[in-house]
Short mmCIF file of C-alpha atoms and ligand atoms in Angstrom, two decimals:
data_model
loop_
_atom_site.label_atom_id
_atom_site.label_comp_id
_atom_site.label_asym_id
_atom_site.label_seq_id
_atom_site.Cartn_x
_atom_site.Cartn_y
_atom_site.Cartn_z
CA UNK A 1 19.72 41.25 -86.73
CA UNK A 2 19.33 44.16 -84.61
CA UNK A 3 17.46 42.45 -81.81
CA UNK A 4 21.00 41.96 -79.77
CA UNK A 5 19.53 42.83 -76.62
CA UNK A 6 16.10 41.09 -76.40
CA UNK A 7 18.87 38.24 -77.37
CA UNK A 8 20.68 38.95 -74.43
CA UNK A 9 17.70 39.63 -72.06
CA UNK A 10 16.25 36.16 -73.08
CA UNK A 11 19.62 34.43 -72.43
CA UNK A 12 19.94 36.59 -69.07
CA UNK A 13 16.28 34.91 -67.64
CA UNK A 14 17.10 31.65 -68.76
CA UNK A 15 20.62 31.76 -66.87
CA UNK A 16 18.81 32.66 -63.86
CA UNK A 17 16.14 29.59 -64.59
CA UNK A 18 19.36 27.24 -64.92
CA UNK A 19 20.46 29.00 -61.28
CA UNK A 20 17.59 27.94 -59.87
CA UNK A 21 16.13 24.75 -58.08
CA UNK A 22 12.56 23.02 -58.14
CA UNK A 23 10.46 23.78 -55.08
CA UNK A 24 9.89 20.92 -51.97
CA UNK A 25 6.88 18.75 -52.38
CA UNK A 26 6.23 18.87 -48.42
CA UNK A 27 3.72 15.53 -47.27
CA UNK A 28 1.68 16.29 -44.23
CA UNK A 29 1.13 14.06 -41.22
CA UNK A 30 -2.19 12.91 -40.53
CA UNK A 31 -3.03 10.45 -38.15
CA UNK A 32 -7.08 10.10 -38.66
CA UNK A 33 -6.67 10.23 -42.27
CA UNK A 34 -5.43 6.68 -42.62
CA UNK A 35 -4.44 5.75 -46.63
CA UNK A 36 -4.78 9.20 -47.90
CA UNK A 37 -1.60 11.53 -47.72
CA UNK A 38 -1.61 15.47 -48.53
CA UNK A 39 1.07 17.44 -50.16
CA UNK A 40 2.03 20.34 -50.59
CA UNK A 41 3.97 22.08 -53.07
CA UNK A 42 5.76 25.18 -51.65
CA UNK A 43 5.93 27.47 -53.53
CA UNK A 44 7.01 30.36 -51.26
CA UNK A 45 10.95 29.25 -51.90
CA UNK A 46 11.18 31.33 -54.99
CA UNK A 47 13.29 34.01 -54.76
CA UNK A 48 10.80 36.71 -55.33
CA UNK A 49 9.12 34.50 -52.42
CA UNK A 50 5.54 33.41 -54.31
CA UNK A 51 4.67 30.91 -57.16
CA UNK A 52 4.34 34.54 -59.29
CA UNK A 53 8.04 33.95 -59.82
CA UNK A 54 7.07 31.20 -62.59
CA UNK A 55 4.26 33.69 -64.05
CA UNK A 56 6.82 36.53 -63.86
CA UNK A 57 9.50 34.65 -65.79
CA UNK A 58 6.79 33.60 -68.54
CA UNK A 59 5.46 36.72 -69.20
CA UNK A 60 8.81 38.19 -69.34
CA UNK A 61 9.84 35.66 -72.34
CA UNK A 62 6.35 35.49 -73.70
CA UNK A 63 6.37 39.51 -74.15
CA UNK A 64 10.20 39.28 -74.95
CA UNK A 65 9.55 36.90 -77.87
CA UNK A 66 6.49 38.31 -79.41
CA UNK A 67 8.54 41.86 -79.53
CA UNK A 68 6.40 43.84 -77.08
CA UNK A 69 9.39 44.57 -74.61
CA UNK A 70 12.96 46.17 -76.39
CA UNK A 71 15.75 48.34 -74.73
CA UNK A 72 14.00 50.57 -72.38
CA UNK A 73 10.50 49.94 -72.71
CA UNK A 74 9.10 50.58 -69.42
CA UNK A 75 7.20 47.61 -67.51
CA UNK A 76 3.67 48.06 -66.26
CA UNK A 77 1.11 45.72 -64.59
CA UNK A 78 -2.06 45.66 -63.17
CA UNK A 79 -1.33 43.28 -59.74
CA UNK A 80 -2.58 43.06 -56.09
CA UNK A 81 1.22 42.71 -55.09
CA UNK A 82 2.59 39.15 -55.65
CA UNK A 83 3.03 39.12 -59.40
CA UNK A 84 4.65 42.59 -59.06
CA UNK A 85 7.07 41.62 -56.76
CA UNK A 86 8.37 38.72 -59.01
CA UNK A 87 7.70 41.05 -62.05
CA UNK A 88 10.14 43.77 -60.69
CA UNK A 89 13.15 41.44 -59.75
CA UNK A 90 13.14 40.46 -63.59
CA UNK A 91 12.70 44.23 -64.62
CA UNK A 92 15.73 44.57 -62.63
CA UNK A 93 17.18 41.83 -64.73
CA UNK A 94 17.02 43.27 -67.53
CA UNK A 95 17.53 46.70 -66.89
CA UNK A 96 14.20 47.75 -67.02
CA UNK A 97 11.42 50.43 -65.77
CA UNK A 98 8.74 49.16 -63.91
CA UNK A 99 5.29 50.36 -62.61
CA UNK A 100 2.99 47.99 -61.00
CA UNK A 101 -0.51 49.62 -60.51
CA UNK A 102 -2.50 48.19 -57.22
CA UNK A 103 -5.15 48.80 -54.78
CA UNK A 104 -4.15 51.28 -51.99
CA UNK A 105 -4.87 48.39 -49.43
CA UNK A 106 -2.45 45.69 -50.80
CA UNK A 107 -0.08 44.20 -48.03
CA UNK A 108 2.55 47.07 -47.07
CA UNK A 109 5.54 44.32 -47.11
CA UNK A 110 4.89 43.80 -50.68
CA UNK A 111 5.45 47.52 -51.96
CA UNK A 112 8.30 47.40 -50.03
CA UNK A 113 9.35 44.97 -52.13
CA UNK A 114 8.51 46.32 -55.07
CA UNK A 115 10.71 49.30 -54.17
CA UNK A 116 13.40 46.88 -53.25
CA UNK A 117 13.76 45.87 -56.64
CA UNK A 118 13.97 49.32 -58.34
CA UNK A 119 10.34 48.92 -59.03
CA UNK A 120 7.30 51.97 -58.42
CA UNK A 121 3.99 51.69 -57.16
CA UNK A 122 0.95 53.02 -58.52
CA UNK A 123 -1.97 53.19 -55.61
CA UNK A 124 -5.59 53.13 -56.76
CA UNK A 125 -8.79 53.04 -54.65
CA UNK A 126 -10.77 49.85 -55.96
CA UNK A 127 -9.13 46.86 -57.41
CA UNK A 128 -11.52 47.27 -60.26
CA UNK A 129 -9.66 50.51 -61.62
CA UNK A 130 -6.29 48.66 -61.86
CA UNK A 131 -6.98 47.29 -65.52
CA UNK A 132 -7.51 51.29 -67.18
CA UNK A 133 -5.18 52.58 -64.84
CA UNK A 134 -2.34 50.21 -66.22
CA UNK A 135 -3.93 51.01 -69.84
CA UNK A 136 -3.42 54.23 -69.35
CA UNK A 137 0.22 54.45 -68.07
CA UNK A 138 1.47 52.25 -70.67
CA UNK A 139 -0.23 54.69 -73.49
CA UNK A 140 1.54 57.48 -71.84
CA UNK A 141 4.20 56.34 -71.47
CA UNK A 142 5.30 54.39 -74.07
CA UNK A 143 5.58 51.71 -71.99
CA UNK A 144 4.37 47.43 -72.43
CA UNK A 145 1.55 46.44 -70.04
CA UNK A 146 2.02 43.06 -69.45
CA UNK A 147 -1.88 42.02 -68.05
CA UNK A 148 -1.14 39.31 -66.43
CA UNK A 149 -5.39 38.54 -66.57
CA UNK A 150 -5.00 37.93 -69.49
CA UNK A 151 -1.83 36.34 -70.22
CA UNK A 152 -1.25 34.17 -67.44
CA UNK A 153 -2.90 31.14 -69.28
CA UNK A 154 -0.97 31.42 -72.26
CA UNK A 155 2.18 32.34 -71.25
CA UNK A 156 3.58 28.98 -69.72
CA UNK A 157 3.97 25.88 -71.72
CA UNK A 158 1.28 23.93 -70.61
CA UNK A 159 2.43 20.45 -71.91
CA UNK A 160 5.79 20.09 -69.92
CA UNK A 161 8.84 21.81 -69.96
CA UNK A 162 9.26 21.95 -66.43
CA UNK A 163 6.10 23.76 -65.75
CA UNK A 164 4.19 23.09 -62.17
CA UNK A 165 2.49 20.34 -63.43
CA UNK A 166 4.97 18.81 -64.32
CA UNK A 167 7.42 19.22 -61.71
CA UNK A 168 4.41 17.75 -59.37
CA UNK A 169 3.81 14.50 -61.05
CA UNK A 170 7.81 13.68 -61.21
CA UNK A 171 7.79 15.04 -57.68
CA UNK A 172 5.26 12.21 -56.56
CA UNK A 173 7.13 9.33 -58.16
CA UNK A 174 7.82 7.66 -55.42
CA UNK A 175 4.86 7.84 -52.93
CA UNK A 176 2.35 5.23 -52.65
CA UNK A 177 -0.58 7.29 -54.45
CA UNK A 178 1.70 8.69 -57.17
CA UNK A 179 -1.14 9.40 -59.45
CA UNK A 180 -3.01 12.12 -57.08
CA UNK A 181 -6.89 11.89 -56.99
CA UNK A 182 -6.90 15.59 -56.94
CA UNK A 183 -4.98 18.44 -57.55
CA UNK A 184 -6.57 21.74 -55.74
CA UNK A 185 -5.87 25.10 -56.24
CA UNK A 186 -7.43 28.66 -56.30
CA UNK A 187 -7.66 31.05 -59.16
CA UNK A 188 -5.83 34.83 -58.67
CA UNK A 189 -5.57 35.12 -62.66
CA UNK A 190 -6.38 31.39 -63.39
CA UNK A 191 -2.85 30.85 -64.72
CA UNK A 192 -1.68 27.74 -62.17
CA UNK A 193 -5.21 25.76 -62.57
CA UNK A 194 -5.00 26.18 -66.43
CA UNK A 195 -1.61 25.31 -66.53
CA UNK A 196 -2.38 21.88 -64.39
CA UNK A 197 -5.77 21.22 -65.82
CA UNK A 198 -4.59 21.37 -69.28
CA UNK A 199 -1.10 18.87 -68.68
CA UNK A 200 -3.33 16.24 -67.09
CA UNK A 201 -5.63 16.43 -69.88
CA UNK A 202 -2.60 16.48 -72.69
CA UNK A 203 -0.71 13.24 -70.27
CA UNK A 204 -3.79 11.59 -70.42
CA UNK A 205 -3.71 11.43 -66.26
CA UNK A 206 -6.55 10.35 -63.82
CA UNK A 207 -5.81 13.25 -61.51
CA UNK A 208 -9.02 15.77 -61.20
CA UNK A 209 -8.38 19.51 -60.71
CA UNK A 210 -10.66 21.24 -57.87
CA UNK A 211 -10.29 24.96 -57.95
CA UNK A 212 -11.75 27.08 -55.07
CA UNK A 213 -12.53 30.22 -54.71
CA UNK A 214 -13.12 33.06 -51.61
CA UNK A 215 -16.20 34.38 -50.64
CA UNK A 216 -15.93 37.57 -53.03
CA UNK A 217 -15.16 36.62 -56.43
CA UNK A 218 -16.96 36.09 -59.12
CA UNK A 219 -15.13 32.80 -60.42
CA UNK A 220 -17.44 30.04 -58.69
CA UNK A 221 -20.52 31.45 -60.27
CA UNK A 222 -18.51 32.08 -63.91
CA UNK A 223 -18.13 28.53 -64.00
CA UNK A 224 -21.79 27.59 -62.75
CA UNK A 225 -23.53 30.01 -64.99
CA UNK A 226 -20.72 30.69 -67.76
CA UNK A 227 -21.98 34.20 -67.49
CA UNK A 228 -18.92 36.31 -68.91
CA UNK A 229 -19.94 39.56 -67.86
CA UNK A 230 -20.77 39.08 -63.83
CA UNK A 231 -19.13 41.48 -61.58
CA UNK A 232 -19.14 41.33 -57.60
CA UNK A 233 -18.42 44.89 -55.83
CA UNK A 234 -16.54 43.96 -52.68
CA UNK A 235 -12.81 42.76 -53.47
CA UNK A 236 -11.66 39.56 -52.40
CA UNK A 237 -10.17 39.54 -48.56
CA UNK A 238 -8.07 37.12 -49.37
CA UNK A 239 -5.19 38.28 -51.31
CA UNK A 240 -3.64 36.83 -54.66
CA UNK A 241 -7.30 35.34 -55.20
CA UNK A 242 -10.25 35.89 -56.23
CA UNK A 243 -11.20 38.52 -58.74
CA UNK A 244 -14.41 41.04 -59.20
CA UNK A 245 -15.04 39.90 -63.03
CA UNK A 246 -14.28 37.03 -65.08
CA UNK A 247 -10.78 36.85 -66.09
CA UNK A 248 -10.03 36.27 -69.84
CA UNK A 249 -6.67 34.01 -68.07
CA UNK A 250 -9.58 32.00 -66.38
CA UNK A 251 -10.13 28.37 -68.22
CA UNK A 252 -13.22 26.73 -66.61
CA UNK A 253 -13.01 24.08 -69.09
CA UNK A 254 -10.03 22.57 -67.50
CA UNK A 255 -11.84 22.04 -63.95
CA UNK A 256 -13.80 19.48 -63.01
CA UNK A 257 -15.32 20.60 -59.61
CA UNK A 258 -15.30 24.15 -58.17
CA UNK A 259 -15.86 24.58 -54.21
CA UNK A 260 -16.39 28.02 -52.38
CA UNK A 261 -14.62 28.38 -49.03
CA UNK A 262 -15.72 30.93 -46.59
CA UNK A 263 -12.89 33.65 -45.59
CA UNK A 264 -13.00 32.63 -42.21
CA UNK A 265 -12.00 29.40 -42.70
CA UNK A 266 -9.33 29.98 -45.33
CA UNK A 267 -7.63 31.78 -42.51
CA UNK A 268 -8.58 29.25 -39.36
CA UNK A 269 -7.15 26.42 -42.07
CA UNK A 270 -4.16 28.65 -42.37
CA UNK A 271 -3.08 28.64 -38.95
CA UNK A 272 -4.10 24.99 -38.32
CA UNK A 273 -1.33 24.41 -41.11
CA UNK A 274 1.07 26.65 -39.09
CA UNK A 275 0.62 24.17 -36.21
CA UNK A 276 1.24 20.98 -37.90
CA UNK A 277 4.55 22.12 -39.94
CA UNK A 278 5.74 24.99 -38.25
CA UNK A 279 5.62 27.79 -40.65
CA UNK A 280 3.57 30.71 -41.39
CA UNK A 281 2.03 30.84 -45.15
CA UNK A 282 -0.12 33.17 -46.67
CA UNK A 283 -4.25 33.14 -46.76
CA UNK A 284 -4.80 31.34 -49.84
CA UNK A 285 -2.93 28.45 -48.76
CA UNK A 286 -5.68 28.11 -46.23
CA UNK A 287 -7.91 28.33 -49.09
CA UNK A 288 -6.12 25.40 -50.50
CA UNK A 289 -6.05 23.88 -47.78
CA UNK A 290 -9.68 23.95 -46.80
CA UNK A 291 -10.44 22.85 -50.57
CA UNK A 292 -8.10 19.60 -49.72
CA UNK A 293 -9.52 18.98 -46.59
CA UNK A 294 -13.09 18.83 -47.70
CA UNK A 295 -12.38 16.24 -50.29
CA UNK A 296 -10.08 13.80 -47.63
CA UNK A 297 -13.27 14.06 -45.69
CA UNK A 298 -15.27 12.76 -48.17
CA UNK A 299 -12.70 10.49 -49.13
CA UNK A 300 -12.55 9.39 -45.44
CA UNK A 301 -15.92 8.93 -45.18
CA UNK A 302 -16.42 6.69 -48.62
CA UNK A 303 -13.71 4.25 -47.54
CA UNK A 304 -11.32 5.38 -50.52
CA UNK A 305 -7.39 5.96 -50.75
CA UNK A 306 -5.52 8.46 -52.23
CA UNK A 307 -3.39 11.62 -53.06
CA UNK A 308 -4.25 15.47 -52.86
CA UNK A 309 -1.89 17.91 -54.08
CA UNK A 310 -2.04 21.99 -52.60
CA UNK A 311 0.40 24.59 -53.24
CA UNK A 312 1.63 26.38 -50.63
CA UNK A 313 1.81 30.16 -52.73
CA UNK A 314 3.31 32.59 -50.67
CA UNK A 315 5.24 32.80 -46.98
CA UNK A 316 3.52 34.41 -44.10
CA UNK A 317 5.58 37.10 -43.16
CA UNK A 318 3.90 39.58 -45.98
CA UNK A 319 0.89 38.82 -43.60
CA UNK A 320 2.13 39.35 -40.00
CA UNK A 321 0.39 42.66 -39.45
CA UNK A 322 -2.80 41.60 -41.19
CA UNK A 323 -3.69 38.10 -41.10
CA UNK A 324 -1.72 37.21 -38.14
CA UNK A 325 -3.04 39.97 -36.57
CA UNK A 326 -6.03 38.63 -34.25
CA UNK A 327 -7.69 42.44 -34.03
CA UNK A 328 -7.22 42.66 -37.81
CA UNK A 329 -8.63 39.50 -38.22
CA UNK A 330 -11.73 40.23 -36.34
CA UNK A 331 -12.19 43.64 -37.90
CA UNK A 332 -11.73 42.18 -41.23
CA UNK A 333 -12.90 38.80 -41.44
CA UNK A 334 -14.70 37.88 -38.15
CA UNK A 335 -14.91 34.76 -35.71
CA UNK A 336 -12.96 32.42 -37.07
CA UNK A 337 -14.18 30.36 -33.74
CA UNK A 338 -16.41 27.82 -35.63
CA UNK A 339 -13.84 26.59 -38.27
CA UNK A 340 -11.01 26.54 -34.98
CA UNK A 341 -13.01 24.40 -33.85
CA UNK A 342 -14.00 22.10 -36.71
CA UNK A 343 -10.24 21.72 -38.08
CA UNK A 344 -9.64 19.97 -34.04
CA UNK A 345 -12.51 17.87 -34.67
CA UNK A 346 -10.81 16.73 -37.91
CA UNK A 347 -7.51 16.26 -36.17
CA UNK A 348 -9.82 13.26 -33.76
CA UNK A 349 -12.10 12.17 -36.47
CA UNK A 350 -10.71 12.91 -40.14
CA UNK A 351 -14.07 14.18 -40.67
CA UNK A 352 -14.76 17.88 -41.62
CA UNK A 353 -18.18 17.80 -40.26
C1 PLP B 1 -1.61 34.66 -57.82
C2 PLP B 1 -1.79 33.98 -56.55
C3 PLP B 1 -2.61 32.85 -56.46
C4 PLP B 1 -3.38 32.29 -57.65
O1 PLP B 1 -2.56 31.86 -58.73
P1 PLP B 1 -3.02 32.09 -60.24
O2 PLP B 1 -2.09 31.27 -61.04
O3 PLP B 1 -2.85 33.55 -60.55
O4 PLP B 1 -4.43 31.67 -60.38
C5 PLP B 1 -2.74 32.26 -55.21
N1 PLP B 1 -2.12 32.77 -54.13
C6 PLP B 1 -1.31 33.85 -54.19
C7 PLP B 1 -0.64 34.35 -52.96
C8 PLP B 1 -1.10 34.48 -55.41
O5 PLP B 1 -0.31 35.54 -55.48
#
């Protein structure tokens, strides 16, 4: 055998798996939502501080075992920031090179990471020229692109194995609702909702998986229309979701309702959430969050009782000079006045009229 190091670089990742803990399953207080109880699963305690640690750590195996990465081979990915942060600390793992390729607007606190971990960035203009870009490198170079759009869904073992699903379910052992109604989440590559959608399907669970998406994307239509090819020119303003063309890791047939939530309120829902536990997360939490909120309304309003599950993907801090930025805000996304205003009118009434 002359494969000694990917050996070693396999045994090195899963030594830093057995290092590390399962992320909190944080419940929220509600007062007017009386019988059903939110969670969250946070998944901005990873050390690379997003749930791209677990996609990271997948793709890294997943290329490692199929032969695509040896001694040397230099690491490049197509990412808007997130997966490239996580994707660099195991490059630095290893011993490896690593490029990630991103649009020129990504959150500044991110590169820095990159950097942090030995990693490079590699600015382009649209986040539509990210996928030739990477193609490109990795021809020149030599080099393995790992596409996380396209392997995200495969990657992770979707029946168990300590996967997110998984880790949720034994998580909620204990509450009242352990069987969630719903689990919600939105789709950056696809990766999480395919991952959950497919273990409730293989455990035979009740749970329903909502996925929602931002305002530009083209993932709410994909699934109405199962149109392949549609395309939406604006990016997403929300990072770590929400794509401009249907992802190959994308699995609509694991979802079993899709909601769109406006910008605006994925970031008024975001800083509602920073009042009621303290902490500053990123915007697609919000997103989440909004998602979740919609259906305990409904839930509210049809009498019934019951468990939602969010994640909680990535910590705040990336986002103090952008979405906690009230002049950025407004510049970017606009009044967030009416959904301010409709999250305190949920606080009295439960209802997200
Ligand atoms: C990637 C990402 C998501 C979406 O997760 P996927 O598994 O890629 O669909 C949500 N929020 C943030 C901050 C992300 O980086």
């Amino acid at each position: 055998m002359t494969n000694t190091w990917v050996n070693q670089a396999i045994e090195k990742i899963e030594a830093d798996f057995q290092r590390s803990a399962e992320t909190h399953l944080i419940k929220l207080e509600i007062p007017s939502l009386d019988g059903i109880d939110i969670y969250l699963k946070d998944e901005s305690t990873h050390p690379t501080g997003s749930l791209k640690h677990r996609l990271a750590r997948s793709l890294f195996l997943y290329a490692l075992c199929n032969g695509w990465i040896r001694e040397g081979t230099t690491i490049i990915e197509s990412s808007s920031g997130s997966t490239a942060v996580s994707e660099a600390y195991f490059a630095r793992l290893l011993g490896l090179p690593f490029i990630a390729v991103m649009p020129a607007k990504t959150a500044k606190k991110k590169a820095q990471q990159i950097e942090f971990y030995g990693g490079k960035c590699h600015f382009v203009d649209h986040s539509s020229q990210i996928y030739a870009e990477s193609e490109k490198l990795a021809s020149e170079l030599n080099g393995h692109y790992m596409d996380q759009f396209t392997f995200a869904e495969r990657a992770t073992d979707w029946r168990g194995n300590n996967n997110i699903a998984n880790a949720i379910f034994e998580q909620m052992q204990k509450e009242r609702h352990p069987i969630p109604k719903w689990i919600v989440m939105s789709p950056g590559t696809g990766g999480t909702s395919a991952t959950i959608g497919r273990y409730i399907r293989y455990q035979g669970l009740r749970t329903q998986l909502c996925v929602v998406d931002p305002e530009h994307s083209v993932f709410y239509d994909y699934y109405h229309s199962h149109d392949k090819n549609l395309t939406c020119k604006e990016a997403s303003k929300i990072e770590g979701i929400g794509r401009p063309r249907v992802e190959p890791s994308f699995i609509a047939g694991v979802v079993d309702d899709m909601q769109k939530v406006p910008d605006a309120a994925s970031i008024a829902t975001m800083n509602w959430l920073e009042q009621l536990i303290g902490r500053k997360t990123g915007p697609s939490t919000g997103t989440n969050l909004y998602g979740v909120l919609k259906i305990a309304s409904q839930m509210h309003k049809d009498g019934e009782k019951g468990a939602i599950v969010t994640l909680i993907c990535d910590p705040g801090e990336r986002y103090l000079d952008t979405y906690y930025n009230p002049q950025w805000v407004d510049d970017n996304i606009g009044s967030l006045e009416q959904y301010h205003k409709q999250l305190e009118q949920f606080n009295q009434t439960g209802h997200l009229a």
